[in-house]
Amino acid sequence: SSPRRSRSPTKFSRRLRATRTRCDARLWRTSSPTRRTRRSRPSAPPSASPSISATTSQAYCYYRQNKLQEALDILNGQEETAAVLQLESQIYYRLGRMNDCMSSYEKLQKFKVDSIDLKINIIAALVAGGRASEVQVAMKAQKVDLTTRALRDTRSFELAYNSACTLIENKKYSEAKEQLDLAKRIGKEELMVEDYAEDEIEYELAPVSVQLAYVQQLQGQTQEAMETYANMINKKSGDPSSLAVATTNLISIKGTKDVADGLRKLDRLVEKSTAPNQLQLIESLEFKLSSRQKEALYSARVLLLLHANKIDQGTRVGQWAAWYVSRQCVSCFTSSCSSCERKEGPES
C-alpha cells in the first residue's frame, strides 16, 4: 500500500533498490551517463502467509538489514518453495549475481505465479544482467505486451519504466522516451490522487527525470540533459540515488571543464571510512547503489583528482584508483540502470 502525506520513505523513491553500472574505457569527453531501471515494490509480509517458514522469515529480516550473504546462507538447503525462490532471487539481484537471479525466476515458473510484480522483476534482472535482448521473448512467454499502446492500458508505472529501459539498452531511444513519458504521466496521476504537492511530485519522479535526461544525452541533446541534472542537484529535488546519478552524469558531460566544481559535488556523496585511507559512500547511498555504480562514482572522483594534480588524494581513494591507473585509463564511460523492486515482504 502507498503511504500518504506523512510518508517516509517516499512512494517512488523507496522503490529504487538496485542499480547497474557499466564502465568501459572511452575518451572522457564522450563518456556516457548513468541510467536507471526499476524493480517493483514490496508486497505482503512473509508472516502473512501460512506457507512461509520461520527460517524464511529470518532470512528476510537479514535481507532487510542488508546482510545479504547471511540471508543467503540461511536459505541454502531450504526446500525451494515459491517464497524461498522469490527471496533468493532478490538477494542475488542485490548481490549483482544476475544469472543466479534469473535461475531462481526460472525455477519459480513451475509454481505458475501469475504476478505483474514478478514480470516487472524479471525485466529488471534481464536488463541489469545485460540481457535486454531477451526481454521481449521472456515477456511474450508471460503474455505481457510491452508496446506503448498496451502499456497505456496496463497503467503500471514500473512496467512502463522497465520496458523503457529495455528499449534504451536496445538503442531504441525515441520509443524509450515515449514510455518514460508514459511512466511519468502514470506516476504523476497516482500522486495527484494522493494529494501530493507539485514539489513533492517532482521529488518522487526524479528517477524518471534523470532517465529522460539520459536519453537526451544519448541523442546528443547534451545541453538539455545538463540543465536537468544541474537543476535537480541545485534544488536537491530528488532522492539520494537520483542525485548521485545526476551528479555522475553531469560530470560525464562537463568532463574536466570545471574540476573543482565536480569534486565539490562528488564530495557530498562520500565520507571518510573507519578504515585508514579509505572513503565510503554516505549512509543514504551505501546500500542503494550497486558495486558497479559505486565504481563509476569513485572512478569519476579519481579522474578529477588526477586532473587537479592531486595525485596523493587520488591514490587514497583506494582500490578504485589503483584499478584505473594500472590500466592507464584516462577517462571512463559509464552508464547505469536502477531498478525499483517489489520485495515479497513487509515495508519498512
Short mmCIF file of C-alpha atoms in Angstrom, two decimals:
data_model
loop_
_atom_site.label_atom_id
_atom_site.label_comp_id
_atom_site.label_asym_id
_atom_site.label_seq_id
_atom_site.Cartn_x
_atom_site.Cartn_y
_atom_site.Cartn_z
CA SER A 1 0.00 0.00 0.00
CA SER A 2 1.11 3.56 -0.63
CA PRO A 3 1.77 5.95 2.25
CA ARG A 4 0.05 9.30 2.27
CA ARG A 5 1.38 12.73 3.22
CA SER A 6 3.16 11.54 6.35
CA ARG A 7 5.14 9.14 4.14
CA SER A 8 8.69 8.12 4.96
CA PRO A 9 10.34 6.90 2.87
CA THR A 10 8.69 8.21 -0.29
CA LYS A 11 6.36 6.44 -2.67
CA PHE A 12 8.54 6.04 -5.75
CA SER A 13 11.99 6.71 -4.35
CA ARG A 14 11.66 3.81 -1.91
CA ARG A 15 11.08 1.53 -4.89
CA LEU A 16 14.58 2.27 -6.07
CA ARG A 17 16.56 -0.58 -4.54
CA ALA A 18 19.05 -1.95 -7.04
CA THR A 19 21.23 -0.49 -9.73
CA ARG A 20 23.59 -1.41 -12.50
CA THR A 21 26.58 0.47 -13.87
CA ARG A 22 28.75 -0.38 -16.81
CA CYS A 23 32.24 1.12 -17.07
CA ASP A 24 34.29 0.99 -20.25
CA ALA A 25 37.39 2.87 -21.32
CA ARG A 26 36.40 5.82 -23.51
CA LEU A 27 37.57 9.37 -24.04
CA TRP A 28 36.27 11.50 -21.20
CA ARG A 29 34.58 13.99 -23.49
CA THR A 30 32.41 11.24 -24.99
CA SER A 31 31.65 9.50 -21.74
CA SER A 32 28.10 8.42 -21.17
CA PRO A 33 25.84 8.97 -18.17
CA THR A 34 24.19 6.86 -15.55
CA ARG A 35 20.88 5.20 -16.23
CA ARG A 36 18.13 3.56 -14.17
CA THR A 37 15.83 0.55 -14.35
CA ARG A 38 13.30 -0.15 -11.67
CA ARG A 39 12.11 -3.17 -9.80
CA SER A 40 8.72 -3.32 -8.19
CA ARG A 41 7.64 -2.60 -4.66
CA PRO A 42 7.20 -4.72 -1.54
CA SER A 43 4.01 -6.69 -1.16
CA ALA A 44 2.66 -8.79 1.72
CA PRO A 45 4.93 -9.65 4.66
CA PRO A 46 6.27 -13.22 4.86
CA SER A 47 4.39 -13.76 8.10
CA ALA A 48 1.13 -13.03 6.30
CA SER A 49 1.20 -16.42 4.60
CA PRO A 50 0.99 -19.72 6.48
CA SER A 51 3.29 -21.26 3.87
CA ILE A 52 6.22 -19.05 4.94
CA SER A 53 8.54 -20.79 7.38
CA ALA A 54 10.22 -19.16 10.35
CA THR A 55 13.58 -19.76 8.66
CA THR A 56 12.49 -17.86 5.54
CA SER A 57 11.20 -15.01 7.71
CA GLN A 58 14.55 -14.90 9.49
CA ALA A 59 16.37 -14.75 6.15
CA TYR A 60 14.09 -11.92 5.09
CA CYS A 61 14.97 -9.97 8.24
CA TYR A 62 18.66 -10.28 7.38
CA TYR A 63 17.88 -9.20 3.83
CA ARG A 64 16.12 -6.08 5.07
CA GLN A 65 19.18 -5.28 7.17
CA ASN A 66 21.35 -5.57 4.04
CA LYS A 67 23.07 -8.65 5.48
CA LEU A 68 22.72 -10.34 2.13
CA GLN A 69 25.22 -13.17 2.45
CA GLU A 70 23.84 -14.10 5.87
CA ALA A 71 20.34 -14.19 4.40
CA LEU A 72 21.52 -16.39 1.53
CA ASP A 73 23.32 -18.76 3.90
CA ILE A 74 20.09 -19.26 5.85
CA LEU A 75 18.19 -20.13 2.66
CA ASN A 76 20.80 -22.63 1.49
CA GLY A 77 19.48 -26.14 1.90
CA GLN A 78 15.89 -24.99 2.39
CA GLU A 79 13.09 -26.51 0.33
CA GLU A 80 12.66 -24.46 -2.83
CA THR A 81 9.19 -23.09 -2.21
CA ALA A 82 7.84 -20.09 -4.10
CA ALA A 83 8.59 -17.84 -1.11
CA VAL A 84 12.17 -19.10 -0.82
CA LEU A 85 12.82 -18.66 -4.54
CA GLN A 86 11.34 -15.16 -4.57
CA LEU A 87 13.52 -14.05 -1.67
CA GLU A 88 16.54 -15.84 -3.10
CA SER A 89 16.11 -14.04 -6.43
CA GLN A 90 16.02 -10.68 -4.66
CA ILE A 91 19.17 -11.43 -2.69
CA TYR A 92 21.01 -12.47 -5.84
CA TYR A 93 19.79 -9.28 -7.53
CA ARG A 94 21.17 -7.12 -4.75
CA LEU A 95 24.45 -9.03 -4.86
CA GLY A 96 24.69 -8.41 -8.61
CA ARG A 97 24.51 -12.13 -9.41
CA MET A 98 22.04 -11.75 -12.26
CA ASN A 99 22.44 -15.22 -13.76
CA ASP A 100 21.65 -16.78 -10.38
CA CYS A 101 18.77 -14.35 -10.03
CA MET A 102 17.31 -15.44 -13.35
CA SER A 103 17.85 -19.08 -12.44
CA SER A 104 15.65 -18.56 -9.37
CA TYR A 105 12.99 -16.90 -11.51
CA GLU A 106 13.08 -19.79 -13.96
CA LYS A 107 12.53 -22.24 -11.10
CA LEU A 108 9.57 -20.15 -9.99
CA GLN A 109 7.79 -20.91 -13.27
CA LYS A 110 6.76 -24.35 -12.03
CA PHE A 111 4.68 -22.65 -9.33
CA LYS A 112 2.75 -20.79 -12.03
CA VAL A 113 2.97 -17.49 -10.14
CA ASP A 114 0.85 -15.08 -12.19
CA SER A 115 2.00 -11.75 -10.81
CA ILE A 116 2.70 -8.45 -12.52
CA ASP A 117 5.35 -7.87 -9.85
CA LEU A 118 7.23 -10.99 -10.86
CA LYS A 119 7.16 -9.92 -14.50
CA ILE A 120 8.46 -6.46 -13.59
CA ASN A 121 11.33 -8.02 -11.65
CA ILE A 122 12.22 -10.42 -14.46
CA ILE A 123 12.62 -7.48 -16.84
CA ALA A 124 14.77 -5.67 -14.28
CA ALA A 125 17.01 -8.69 -13.82
CA LEU A 126 17.43 -9.26 -17.55
CA VAL A 127 18.30 -5.62 -18.23
CA ALA A 128 20.63 -5.43 -15.23
CA GLY A 129 22.34 -8.60 -16.39
CA GLY A 130 22.99 -7.24 -19.87
CA ARG A 131 20.32 -9.46 -21.43
CA ALA A 132 17.85 -6.84 -22.60
CA SER A 133 17.62 -8.56 -25.98
CA GLU A 134 15.85 -11.46 -24.22
CA VAL A 135 13.12 -9.33 -22.64
CA GLN A 136 10.63 -9.47 -25.50
CA VAL A 137 10.79 -13.25 -25.74
CA ALA A 138 10.53 -13.64 -21.96
CA MET A 139 7.54 -11.32 -21.74
CA LYS A 140 5.84 -12.97 -24.71
CA ALA A 141 6.04 -16.24 -22.78
CA GLN A 142 4.45 -14.42 -19.84
CA LYS A 143 1.77 -12.98 -22.16
CA VAL A 144 2.86 -9.41 -21.50
CA ASP A 145 2.59 -6.83 -24.28
CA LEU A 146 5.25 -4.13 -23.97
CA THR A 147 4.05 -1.89 -26.78
CA THR A 148 3.32 1.68 -25.69
CA ARG A 149 -0.36 1.27 -26.56
CA ALA A 150 -0.69 -1.81 -24.35
CA LEU A 151 1.23 -0.17 -21.52
CA ARG A 152 -1.23 2.71 -21.56
CA ASP A 153 -3.97 0.19 -20.80
CA THR A 154 -1.95 -1.68 -18.18
CA ARG A 155 -1.15 1.57 -16.34
CA SER A 156 1.76 0.10 -14.39
CA PHE A 157 4.39 2.68 -13.54
CA GLU A 158 7.15 0.09 -13.07
CA LEU A 159 6.28 -1.93 -16.17
CA ALA A 160 6.39 1.16 -18.38
CA TYR A 161 9.64 2.27 -16.76
CA ASN A 162 11.39 -1.09 -17.13
CA SER A 163 10.17 -1.51 -20.68
CA ALA A 164 11.67 1.89 -21.48
CA CYS A 165 14.99 0.76 -20.00
CA THR A 166 14.90 -2.28 -22.25
CA LEU A 167 14.42 -0.02 -25.26
CA ILE A 168 17.34 2.17 -24.17
CA GLU A 169 19.56 -0.87 -23.90
CA ASN A 170 18.47 -1.86 -27.41
CA LYS A 171 19.19 1.69 -28.66
CA LYS A 172 15.55 2.48 -29.45
CA TYR A 173 15.69 5.90 -27.88
CA SER A 174 12.59 7.54 -29.35
CA GLU A 175 10.37 4.67 -28.22
CA ALA A 176 12.09 4.69 -24.84
CA LYS A 177 11.27 8.38 -24.41
CA GLU A 178 7.62 7.68 -25.20
CA GLN A 179 7.44 5.02 -22.50
CA LEU A 180 9.32 7.13 -19.96
CA ASP A 181 6.88 9.97 -20.60
CA LEU A 182 4.06 7.47 -20.08
CA ALA A 183 5.59 6.22 -16.81
CA LYS A 184 5.95 9.81 -15.62
CA ARG A 185 2.33 10.58 -16.50
CA ILE A 186 1.07 7.48 -14.69
CA GLY A 187 3.19 8.29 -11.66
CA LYS A 188 2.04 11.88 -11.56
CA GLU A 189 -1.60 10.89 -11.75
CA GLU A 190 -1.15 8.42 -8.88
CA LEU A 191 0.50 11.08 -6.75
CA MET A 192 -2.09 13.73 -7.56
CA VAL A 193 -4.84 11.35 -6.43
CA GLU A 194 -2.97 11.05 -3.14
CA ASP A 195 -2.86 14.85 -2.86
CA TYR A 196 0.90 15.31 -3.27
CA ALA A 197 2.08 18.89 -3.84
CA GLU A 198 3.91 19.81 -7.06
CA ASP A 199 7.33 19.92 -5.43
CA GLU A 200 6.69 16.54 -3.82
CA ILE A 201 5.68 15.07 -7.17
CA GLU A 202 8.89 16.42 -8.70
CA TYR A 203 10.88 14.74 -5.93
CA GLU A 204 9.08 11.43 -6.27
CA LEU A 205 9.52 11.27 -10.04
CA ALA A 206 13.17 12.33 -10.03
CA PRO A 207 14.36 8.86 -11.18
CA VAL A 208 12.25 9.19 -14.33
CA SER A 209 13.50 12.72 -14.94
CA VAL A 210 17.10 11.52 -14.70
CA GLN A 211 16.36 8.70 -17.12
CA LEU A 212 14.76 11.08 -19.59
CA ALA A 213 17.82 13.31 -19.36
CA TYR A 214 19.96 10.25 -20.02
CA VAL A 215 18.01 9.57 -23.22
CA GLN A 216 18.52 13.19 -24.27
CA GLN A 217 22.24 12.80 -23.66
CA LEU A 218 22.34 9.65 -25.78
CA GLN A 219 20.58 11.53 -28.56
CA GLY A 220 23.15 14.33 -28.48
CA GLN A 221 20.94 16.82 -26.63
CA THR A 222 23.63 17.38 -24.04
CA GLN A 223 22.64 20.94 -23.13
CA GLU A 224 19.08 19.89 -22.25
CA ALA A 225 20.36 16.90 -20.28
CA MET A 226 22.88 19.03 -18.43
CA GLU A 227 20.19 21.52 -17.45
CA THR A 228 18.04 18.73 -15.98
CA TYR A 229 20.94 17.31 -13.98
CA ALA A 230 22.10 20.70 -12.72
CA ASN A 231 18.59 21.82 -11.79
CA MET A 232 17.95 18.64 -9.81
CA ILE A 233 21.28 18.87 -7.99
CA ASN A 234 20.92 22.57 -7.16
CA LYS A 235 17.35 22.23 -5.93
CA LYS A 236 18.01 18.86 -4.29
CA SER A 237 14.72 17.81 -5.87
CA GLY A 238 15.33 14.09 -5.86
CA ASP A 239 16.09 11.11 -3.64
CA PRO A 240 19.78 10.47 -2.82
CA SER A 241 20.17 7.85 -5.54
CA SER A 242 18.79 10.16 -8.22
CA LEU A 243 21.07 12.98 -7.07
CA ALA A 244 24.07 10.65 -7.22
CA VAL A 245 23.13 9.58 -10.74
CA ALA A 246 22.58 13.16 -11.86
CA THR A 247 25.92 14.21 -10.38
CA THR A 248 27.85 11.45 -12.12
CA ASN A 249 26.12 12.17 -15.43
CA LEU A 250 26.68 15.91 -15.20
CA ILE A 251 30.38 15.30 -14.66
CA SER A 252 30.43 12.93 -17.64
CA ILE A 253 29.17 15.80 -19.82
CA LYS A 254 31.35 18.55 -18.40
CA GLY A 255 34.46 16.41 -18.20
CA THR A 256 37.45 18.41 -17.00
CA LYS A 257 35.97 21.83 -17.74
CA ASP A 258 35.28 22.54 -14.07
CA VAL A 259 37.22 20.06 -11.98
CA ALA A 260 36.78 21.94 -8.70
CA ASP A 261 33.00 22.09 -9.05
CA GLY A 262 32.83 18.41 -9.98
CA LEU A 263 34.88 17.45 -6.93
CA ARG A 264 32.68 19.56 -4.66
CA LYS A 265 29.60 17.78 -5.95
CA LEU A 266 31.14 14.33 -5.56
CA ASP A 267 32.46 15.12 -2.10
CA ARG A 268 28.85 15.49 -0.95
CA LEU A 269 28.35 11.81 -1.74
CA VAL A 270 31.36 10.34 0.07
CA GLU A 271 32.78 10.42 3.58
CA LYS A 272 35.81 9.06 5.39
CA SER A 273 35.69 5.39 6.26
CA THR A 274 36.72 3.88 9.57
CA ALA A 275 39.38 2.03 7.59
CA PRO A 276 42.61 4.04 7.11
CA ASN A 277 42.99 5.92 3.82
CA GLN A 278 39.60 4.76 2.56
CA LEU A 279 36.42 6.51 1.52
CA GLN A 280 32.86 5.27 1.55
CA LEU A 281 29.52 6.50 0.32
CA ILE A 282 27.34 8.44 2.69
CA GLU A 283 24.93 6.24 4.60
CA SER A 284 21.89 7.08 2.47
CA LEU A 285 23.67 5.68 -0.61
CA GLU A 286 25.73 2.81 0.75
CA PHE A 287 23.03 0.19 0.17
CA LYS A 288 21.24 1.84 -2.74
CA LEU A 289 23.98 1.69 -5.37
CA SER A 290 25.45 -1.44 -6.87
CA SER A 291 29.17 -2.17 -6.75
CA ARG A 292 29.46 -1.18 -10.40
CA GLN A 293 27.66 2.09 -9.82
CA LYS A 294 29.91 2.82 -6.85
CA GLU A 295 32.85 2.07 -9.12
CA ALA A 296 31.62 4.63 -11.62
CA LEU A 297 31.24 7.28 -8.95
CA TYR A 298 34.62 6.61 -7.35
CA SER A 299 36.38 6.42 -10.69
CA ALA A 300 34.95 9.79 -11.71
CA ARG A 301 36.31 11.25 -8.49
CA VAL A 302 39.73 9.69 -9.05
CA LEU A 303 39.95 11.07 -12.56
CA LEU A 304 39.01 14.57 -11.42
CA LEU A 305 41.62 14.41 -8.67
CA LEU A 306 44.26 13.35 -11.17
CA HIS A 307 43.31 16.23 -13.49
CA ALA A 308 43.52 18.56 -10.49
CA ASN A 309 47.06 17.25 -9.92
CA LYS A 310 46.05 15.86 -6.54
CA ILE A 311 47.71 12.52 -7.08
CA ASP A 312 48.08 11.75 -3.38
CA GLN A 313 44.34 12.20 -2.78
CA GLY A 314 43.53 10.19 -5.87
CA THR A 315 45.51 7.21 -4.67
CA ARG A 316 43.88 7.44 -1.25
CA VAL A 317 40.52 6.72 -2.81
CA GLY A 318 41.73 3.13 -2.63
CA GLN A 319 41.42 0.20 -4.97
CA TRP A 320 39.41 2.20 -7.50
CA ALA A 321 42.39 4.46 -8.24
CA ALA A 322 44.77 1.52 -8.42
CA TRP A 323 42.43 -0.29 -10.81
CA TYR A 324 42.24 2.61 -13.23
CA VAL A 325 45.84 3.81 -13.02
CA SER A 326 47.16 0.27 -13.55
CA ARG A 327 45.19 0.11 -16.79
CA GLN A 328 46.20 3.63 -17.88
CA CYS A 329 42.54 4.56 -18.10
CA VAL A 330 42.49 8.32 -18.64
CA SER A 331 38.73 8.56 -18.78
CA CYS A 332 35.66 6.48 -18.15
CA PHE A 333 32.43 5.75 -19.92
CA THR A 334 29.62 4.95 -17.51
CA SER A 335 26.02 4.02 -17.68
CA SER A 336 23.79 2.55 -15.05
CA CYS A 337 20.40 1.12 -14.59
CA SER A 338 18.48 1.22 -11.29
CA SER A 339 15.52 -0.62 -10.51
CA CYS A 340 12.70 -0.47 -8.30
CA GLU A 341 11.99 -3.82 -6.72
CA ARG A 342 8.94 -5.43 -5.24
CA LYS A 343 10.01 -7.32 -2.18
CA GLU A 344 7.85 -10.18 -1.12
CA GLY A 345 7.86 -8.94 2.45
CA PRO A 346 6.95 -6.06 4.73
CA GLU A 347 7.71 -2.45 4.00
CA SER A 348 9.90 -0.64 6.46
#
